[in-house]
């Protein structure tokens, strides 16, 4: 927990290195001949997508490719001269820094329980993600929190980009979506492509738009890193500590008390699965920051489900204040929701008694 707290105090910042994006056919006198400083990373020209925009951004965060120029071409002779190639070339070979995913027979996944086929962004993240995170946190790659962030950021940020680029539906259904969502990152990057009505369809215009796409995708990636460092890791540490202390709260080990409020639901589910917790937590107690009263919340059957593992007793539901206290014999009661997913008491002791009584029902 101390390590996570220290990491959360660091201001995670990324100062972009000088970036040049050009094409072998740009006609600007800076063709892919090594005119730029540092190494050269290649990707295809033409319409761009989020995966290669993010992939190019990420690989330039590494020590090996820091400040690399980005060359946009499909010419195989030029691609062969480049230090790394993303999303073009029909080759996946990390030993030569070739990260394409379009070739027949490609089925690479991230691993660690993730089974989504990787895009070029996922490939770069798979091989360089730990280095990128460790550099930003100024810790070694084998730090335990680097591995946790590596998995969490893939799950919450990179995997969706892999899935969209590979045409993988979010849900297993043949039903059409009930609404259109064109606000996600992949859509917003796609809209940066030069419009077909624009009279300027030059490689220079396209490359400038791709540079914008890199910065958009990269800035949102870094925001995800900052969130996970400043909020996600400390919350996980709090939930872990409280989960392991359930036996001190009640012999049933089915009641968890948050000694300070934080986002807990997803962490609880992941930690229970990771640690093979048995019995599962039925109720979480925490103090309401505004009223200073205490809440008794029934844990859901899943993070995205409304049903509870063990709702508060049906006969309590919808009652409030003295009526509720008199009915169940516990002073200080405030309410129990009609669905039984949450209730309240003026004191910690009262909330704990409510949870203990509910466990026995």
Tab-separated table of N, CA, C and O in Angstrom, residues 4-81:
chain	number	residue	atom	x	y	z
A	4	UNK	N	2.096	2.070	-3.478
A	4	UNK	CA	1.037	2.658	-4.299
A	4	UNK	C	0.815	4.117	-3.911
A	4	UNK	O	0.607	4.977	-4.769
A	5	UNK	N	0.856	4.415	-2.591
A	5	UNK	CA	0.673	5.795	-2.156
A	5	UNK	C	1.785	6.683	-2.694
A	5	UNK	O	1.540	7.778	-3.176
A	6	UNK	N	3.021	6.200	-2.633
A	6	UNK	CA	4.125	7.005	-3.140
A	6	UNK	C	3.970	7.274	-4.628
A	6	UNK	O	4.211	8.385	-5.104
A	7	UNK	N	3.584	6.246	-5.372
A	7	UNK	CA	3.383	6.436	-6.804
A	7	UNK	C	2.287	7.446	-7.063
A	7	UNK	O	2.357	8.241	-7.997
A	8	UNK	N	1.248	7.439	-6.235
A	8	UNK	CA	0.109	8.336	-6.460
A	8	UNK	C	0.491	9.790	-6.237
A	8	UNK	O	-0.190	10.688	-6.720
A	9	UNK	N	1.568	10.049	-5.505
A	9	UNK	CA	1.970	11.421	-5.223
A	9	UNK	C	2.795	12.026	-6.352
A	9	UNK	O	3.006	13.228	-6.391
A	10	UNK	N	3.286	11.205	-7.268
A	10	UNK	CA	4.088	11.709	-8.374
A	10	UNK	C	3.194	12.300	-9.441
A	10	UNK	O	2.164	11.757	-9.778
A	11	UNK	N	3.608	13.420	-9.967
A	11	UNK	CA	2.887	14.017	-11.092
A	11	UNK	C	3.378	13.348	-12.363
A	11	UNK	O	4.518	13.539	-12.784
A	12	UNK	N	2.554	12.520	-12.949
A	12	UNK	CA	2.954	11.795	-14.153
A	12	UNK	C	2.809	12.737	-15.333
A	12	UNK	O	1.713	13.135	-15.704
A	13	UNK	N	3.912	13.102	-15.939
A	13	UNK	CA	3.879	14.031	-17.052
A	13	UNK	C	4.690	13.485	-18.201
A	13	UNK	O	5.648	12.733	-18.013
A	14	UNK	N	4.298	13.864	-19.428
A	14	UNK	CA	5.059	13.479	-20.598
A	14	UNK	C	5.290	14.717	-21.441
A	14	UNK	O	4.347	15.370	-21.873
A	15	UNK	N	6.533	15.060	-21.641
A	15	UNK	CA	6.875	16.189	-22.491
A	15	UNK	C	7.238	15.631	-23.860
A	15	UNK	O	8.246	14.927	-24.010
A	16	UNK	N	6.416	15.893	-24.900
A	16	UNK	CA	6.662	15.301	-26.208
A	16	UNK	C	8.018	15.710	-26.763
A	16	UNK	O	8.421	16.872	-26.694
A	17	UNK	N	8.722	14.748	-27.300
A	17	UNK	CA	9.954	15.052	-27.999
A	17	UNK	C	9.606	15.587	-29.392
A	17	UNK	O	8.507	15.408	-29.881
A	18	UNK	N	10.569	16.231	-30.001
A	18	UNK	CA	10.374	16.770	-31.347
A	18	UNK	C	9.874	15.663	-32.272
A	18	UNK	O	10.457	14.578	-32.343
A	19	UNK	N	8.786	15.939	-32.959
A	19	UNK	CA	8.151	14.919	-33.798
A	19	UNK	C	8.097	15.392	-35.237
A	19	UNK	O	7.627	16.495	-35.525
A	20	UNK	N	8.593	14.557	-36.155
A	20	UNK	CA	8.434	14.804	-37.587
A	20	UNK	C	7.710	13.608	-38.183
A	20	UNK	O	8.089	12.464	-37.956
A	21	UNK	N	6.670	13.899	-38.933
A	21	UNK	CA	5.939	12.875	-39.678
A	21	UNK	C	6.034	13.235	-41.135
A	21	UNK	O	5.665	14.344	-41.540
A	22	UNK	N	6.574	12.341	-41.953
A	22	UNK	CA	6.694	12.636	-43.370
A	22	UNK	C	6.522	11.374	-44.186
A	22	UNK	O	6.453	10.267	-43.664
A	23	UNK	N	6.426	11.576	-45.505
A	23	UNK	CA	6.152	10.480	-46.424
A	23	UNK	C	7.266	10.392	-47.447
A	23	UNK	O	7.908	11.390	-47.796
A	24	UNK	N	7.456	9.195	-47.983
A	24	UNK	CA	8.465	9.010	-49.025
A	24	UNK	C	8.072	9.710	-50.304
A	24	UNK	O	8.885	9.902	-51.197
A	25	UNK	N	6.791	10.090	-50.408
A	25	UNK	CA	6.321	10.767	-51.625
A	25	UNK	C	5.790	12.152	-51.287
A	25	UNK	O	4.982	12.714	-52.009
A	26	UNK	N	6.277	12.727	-50.191
A	26	UNK	CA	5.720	13.999	-49.743
A	26	UNK	C	6.154	15.159	-50.615
A	26	UNK	O	5.496	16.191	-50.653
A	27	UNK	N	7.283	15.008	-51.277
A	27	UNK	CA	7.746	16.083	-52.132
A	27	UNK	C	8.249	17.277	-51.355
A	27	UNK	O	8.409	18.367	-51.915
A	28	UNK	N	8.535	17.123	-50.071
A	28	UNK	CA	8.967	18.274	-49.271
A	28	UNK	C	10.475	18.321	-49.084
A	28	UNK	O	10.980	19.086	-48.282
A	29	UNK	N	11.172	17.445	-49.808
A	29	UNK	CA	12.615	17.440	-49.700
A	29	UNK	C	13.134	16.701	-48.495
A	29	UNK	O	14.325	16.714	-48.223
A	30	UNK	N	12.248	16.036	-47.754
A	30	UNK	CA	12.662	15.320	-46.552
A	30	UNK	C	12.216	13.877	-46.654
A	30	UNK	O	11.601	13.336	-45.751
A	31	UNK	N	12.457	13.257	-47.765
A	31	UNK	CA	12.040	11.878	-47.959
A	31	UNK	C	12.765	10.987	-46.981
A	31	UNK	O	13.676	11.411	-46.274
A	32	UNK	N	12.369	9.734	-46.934
A	32	UNK	CA	12.880	8.804	-45.921
A	32	UNK	C	14.326	8.451	-46.193
A	32	UNK	O	14.672	7.342	-46.579
A	33	UNK	N	15.213	9.425	-46.000
A	33	UNK	CA	16.630	9.220	-46.296
A	33	UNK	C	17.495	9.493	-45.083
A	33	UNK	O	18.688	9.707	-45.205
A	34	UNK	N	16.833	9.503	-43.899
A	34	UNK	CA	17.605	9.716	-42.685
A	34	UNK	C	17.839	11.174	-42.366
A	34	UNK	O	18.678	11.494	-41.538
A	35	UNK	N	17.108	12.075	-43.037
A	35	UNK	CA	17.324	13.496	-42.791
A	35	UNK	C	16.974	13.887	-41.370
A	35	UNK	O	17.532	14.827	-40.830
A	36	UNK	N	16.039	13.205	-40.779
A	36	UNK	CA	15.647	13.513	-39.414
A	36	UNK	C	16.638	12.929	-38.424
A	36	UNK	O	17.443	12.061	-38.739
A	37	UNK	N	16.612	13.443	-37.193
A	37	UNK	CA	17.513	12.927	-36.168
A	37	UNK	C	16.931	11.657	-35.560
A	37	UNK	O	15.727	11.437	-35.572
A	38	UNK	N	17.803	10.811	-35.017
A	38	UNK	CA	17.348	9.607	-34.338
A	38	UNK	C	16.890	8.529	-35.292
A	38	UNK	O	17.151	8.561	-36.497
A	39	UNK	N	16.143	7.565	-34.755
A	39	UNK	CA	15.696	6.426	-35.551
A	39	UNK	C	14.410	6.765	-36.289
A	39	UNK	O	13.795	7.800	-36.072
A	40	UNK	N	14.010	5.823	-37.155
A	40	UNK	CA	12.823	6.038	-37.975
A	40	UNK	C	11.844	4.879	-37.782
A	40	UNK	O	12.222	3.716	-37.874
A	41	UNK	N	10.598	5.250	-37.534
A	41	UNK	CA	9.516	4.295	-37.352
A	41	UNK	C	8.567	4.440	-38.540
A	41	UNK	O	8.163	5.556	-38.875
A	42	UNK	N	8.207	3.332	-39.143
A	42	UNK	CA	7.346	3.384	-40.310
A	42	UNK	C	5.940	2.898	-40.032
A	42	UNK	O	5.715	2.016	-39.208
A	43	UNK	N	4.991	3.510	-40.745
A	43	UNK	CA	3.631	3.005	-40.803
A	43	UNK	C	3.097	3.351	-42.183
A	43	UNK	O	3.778	4.016	-42.978
A	44	UNK	N	1.892	2.909	-42.509
A	44	UNK	CA	1.383	3.121	-43.860
A	44	UNK	C	0.878	4.544	-44.043
A	44	UNK	O	0.468	5.215	-43.090
A	45	UNK	N	0.894	4.986	-45.300
A	45	UNK	CA	0.245	6.247	-45.641
A	45	UNK	C	-1.210	5.968	-45.995
A	45	UNK	O	-1.698	4.850	-45.842
A	46	UNK	N	-1.925	7.001	-46.463
A	46	UNK	CA	-3.351	6.847	-46.728
A	46	UNK	C	-4.158	7.011	-45.448
A	46	UNK	O	-3.673	7.544	-44.448
A	47	UNK	N	-5.404	6.561	-45.492
A	47	UNK	CA	-6.279	6.691	-44.325
A	47	UNK	C	-5.659	6.036	-43.103
A	47	UNK	O	-5.115	4.923	-43.192
A	48	UNK	N	-5.747	6.708	-41.973
A	48	UNK	CA	-5.152	6.174	-40.744
A	48	UNK	C	-6.230	5.820	-39.741
A	48	UNK	O	-7.376	6.259	-39.831
A	49	UNK	N	-5.840	4.993	-38.781
A	49	UNK	CA	-6.730	4.538	-37.719
A	49	UNK	C	-6.061	4.771	-36.370
A	49	UNK	O	-4.872	5.105	-36.289
A	50	UNK	N	-6.830	4.521	-35.329
A	50	UNK	CA	-6.339	4.799	-33.980
A	50	UNK	C	-5.176	3.893	-33.595
A	50	UNK	O	-4.282	4.310	-32.867
A	51	UNK	N	-5.192	2.643	-34.087
A	51	UNK	CA	-4.175	1.706	-33.596
A	51	UNK	C	-2.771	2.127	-33.998
A	51	UNK	O	-1.857	2.149	-33.166
A	52	UNK	N	-2.547	2.514	-35.267
A	52	UNK	CA	-1.180	2.906	-35.632
A	52	UNK	C	-0.830	4.289	-35.086
A	52	UNK	O	0.335	4.577	-34.819
A	53	UNK	N	-1.846	5.156	-34.902
A	53	UNK	CA	-1.570	6.461	-34.296
A	53	UNK	C	-1.066	6.283	-32.860
A	53	UNK	O	-0.062	6.879	-32.461
A	54	UNK	N	-1.762	5.448	-32.088
A	54	UNK	CA	-1.313	5.200	-30.719
A	54	UNK	C	-0.010	4.417	-30.708
A	54	UNK	O	0.890	4.698	-29.909
A	55	UNK	N	0.108	3.418	-31.586
A	55	UNK	CA	1.333	2.624	-31.631
A	55	UNK	C	2.555	3.478	-31.888
A	55	UNK	O	3.603	3.318	-31.237
A	56	UNK	N	2.453	4.417	-32.837
A	56	UNK	CA	3.582	5.304	-33.127
A	56	UNK	C	3.893	6.205	-31.942
A	56	UNK	O	5.063	6.477	-31.634
A	57	UNK	N	2.858	6.674	-31.269
A	57	UNK	CA	3.070	7.495	-30.080
A	57	UNK	C	3.785	6.684	-28.993
A	57	UNK	O	4.760	7.152	-28.393
A	58	UNK	N	3.300	5.477	-28.740
A	58	UNK	CA	3.859	4.679	-27.652
A	58	UNK	C	5.305	4.298	-27.906
A	58	UNK	O	6.144	4.363	-26.999
A	59	UNK	N	5.612	3.888	-29.125
A	59	UNK	CA	6.976	3.397	-29.367
A	59	UNK	C	7.994	4.520	-29.237
A	59	UNK	O	9.149	4.293	-28.878
A	60	UNK	N	7.552	5.771	-29.450
A	60	UNK	CA	8.455	6.911	-29.289
A	60	UNK	C	8.679	7.254	-27.813
A	60	UNK	O	9.525	8.104	-27.507
A	61	UNK	N	7.930	6.631	-26.903
A	61	UNK	CA	8.170	6.822	-25.474
A	61	UNK	C	9.270	5.916	-24.941
A	61	UNK	O	9.697	6.070	-23.799
A	62	UNK	N	9.713	4.964	-25.754
A	62	UNK	CA	10.716	4.010	-25.293
A	62	UNK	C	12.119	4.586	-25.444
A	62	UNK	O	12.356	5.505	-26.237
A	63	UNK	N	13.040	4.038	-24.696
A	63	UNK	CA	14.429	4.500	-24.792
A	63	UNK	C	15.004	4.245	-26.170
A	63	UNK	O	15.750	5.063	-26.712
A	64	UNK	N	14.655	3.121	-26.762
A	64	UNK	CA	15.224	2.738	-28.047
A	64	UNK	C	14.737	3.622	-29.197
A	64	UNK	O	15.480	3.870	-30.144
A	65	UNK	N	13.491	4.108	-29.105
A	65	UNK	CA	12.912	4.854	-30.218
A	65	UNK	C	12.498	6.274	-29.823
A	65	UNK	O	11.685	6.893	-30.498
A	66	UNK	N	13.066	6.789	-28.744
A	66	UNK	CA	12.730	8.141	-28.298
A	66	UNK	C	13.067	9.150	-29.387
A	66	UNK	O	14.176	9.173	-29.915
A	67	UNK	N	12.089	9.979	-29.737
A	67	UNK	CA	12.326	11.031	-30.716
A	67	UNK	C	12.411	10.563	-32.146
A	67	UNK	O	12.813	11.337	-33.027
A	68	UNK	N	12.041	9.322	-32.425
A	68	UNK	CA	12.138	8.800	-33.792
A	68	UNK	C	11.226	9.557	-34.738
A	68	UNK	O	10.132	9.992	-34.370
A	69	UNK	N	11.684	9.725	-35.983
A	69	UNK	CA	10.824	10.238	-37.033
A	69	UNK	C	9.813	9.167	-37.418
A	69	UNK	O	10.072	7.975	-37.272
A	70	UNK	N	8.665	9.602	-37.923
A	70	UNK	CA	7.637	8.680	-38.383
A	70	UNK	C	7.529	8.809	-39.902
A	70	UNK	O	7.256	9.892	-40.426
A	71	UNK	N	7.759	7.713	-40.585
A	71	UNK	CA	7.725	7.672	-42.046
A	71	UNK	C	6.477	6.920	-42.481
A	71	UNK	O	6.288	5.763	-42.104
A	72	UNK	N	5.646	7.558	-43.291
A	72	UNK	CA	4.390	6.946	-43.717
A	72	UNK	C	4.496	6.544	-45.185
A	72	UNK	O	4.526	7.386	-46.075
A	73	UNK	N	4.540	5.233	-45.421
A	73	UNK	CA	4.699	4.706	-46.769
A	73	UNK	C	4.264	3.252	-46.806
A	73	UNK	O	4.206	2.593	-45.764
A	74	UNK	N	3.940	2.782	-48.008
A	74	UNK	CA	3.693	1.358	-48.210
A	74	UNK	C	4.776	0.727	-49.082
A	74	UNK	O	4.672	-0.444	-49.448
A	75	UNK	N	5.791	1.484	-49.413
A	75	UNK	CA	6.861	0.991	-50.270
A	75	UNK	C	7.718	-0.019	-49.492
A	75	UNK	O	8.394	0.357	-48.529
A	76	UNK	N	7.699	-1.299	-49.892
A	76	UNK	CA	8.440	-2.307	-49.108
A	76	UNK	C	9.939	-2.057	-49.073
A	76	UNK	O	10.605	-2.407	-48.090
A	77	UNK	N	10.480	-1.441	-50.115
A	77	UNK	CA	11.923	-1.178	-50.106
A	77	UNK	C	12.284	-0.136	-49.063
A	77	UNK	O	13.333	-0.238	-48.410
A	78	UNK	N	11.415	0.857	-48.890
A	78	UNK	CA	11.660	1.858	-47.850
A	78	UNK	C	11.401	1.261	-46.471
A	78	UNK	O	12.178	1.465	-45.534
A	79	UNK	N	10.318	0.504	-46.345
A	79	UNK	CA	9.994	-0.104	-45.051
A	79	UNK	C	11.134	-0.982	-44.553
A	79	UNK	O	11.419	-1.025	-43.350
A	80	UNK	N	11.815	-1.665	-45.469
A	80	UNK	CA	12.922	-2.545	-45.075
A	80	UNK	C	14.084	-1.782	-44.449
A	80	UNK	O	14.891	-2.364	-43.721
A	81	UNK	N	14.184	-0.486	-44.737
A	81	UNK	CA	15.309	0.300	-44.207
A	81	UNK	C	15.016	0.908	-42.849
A	81	UNK	O	15.909	1.479	-42.220
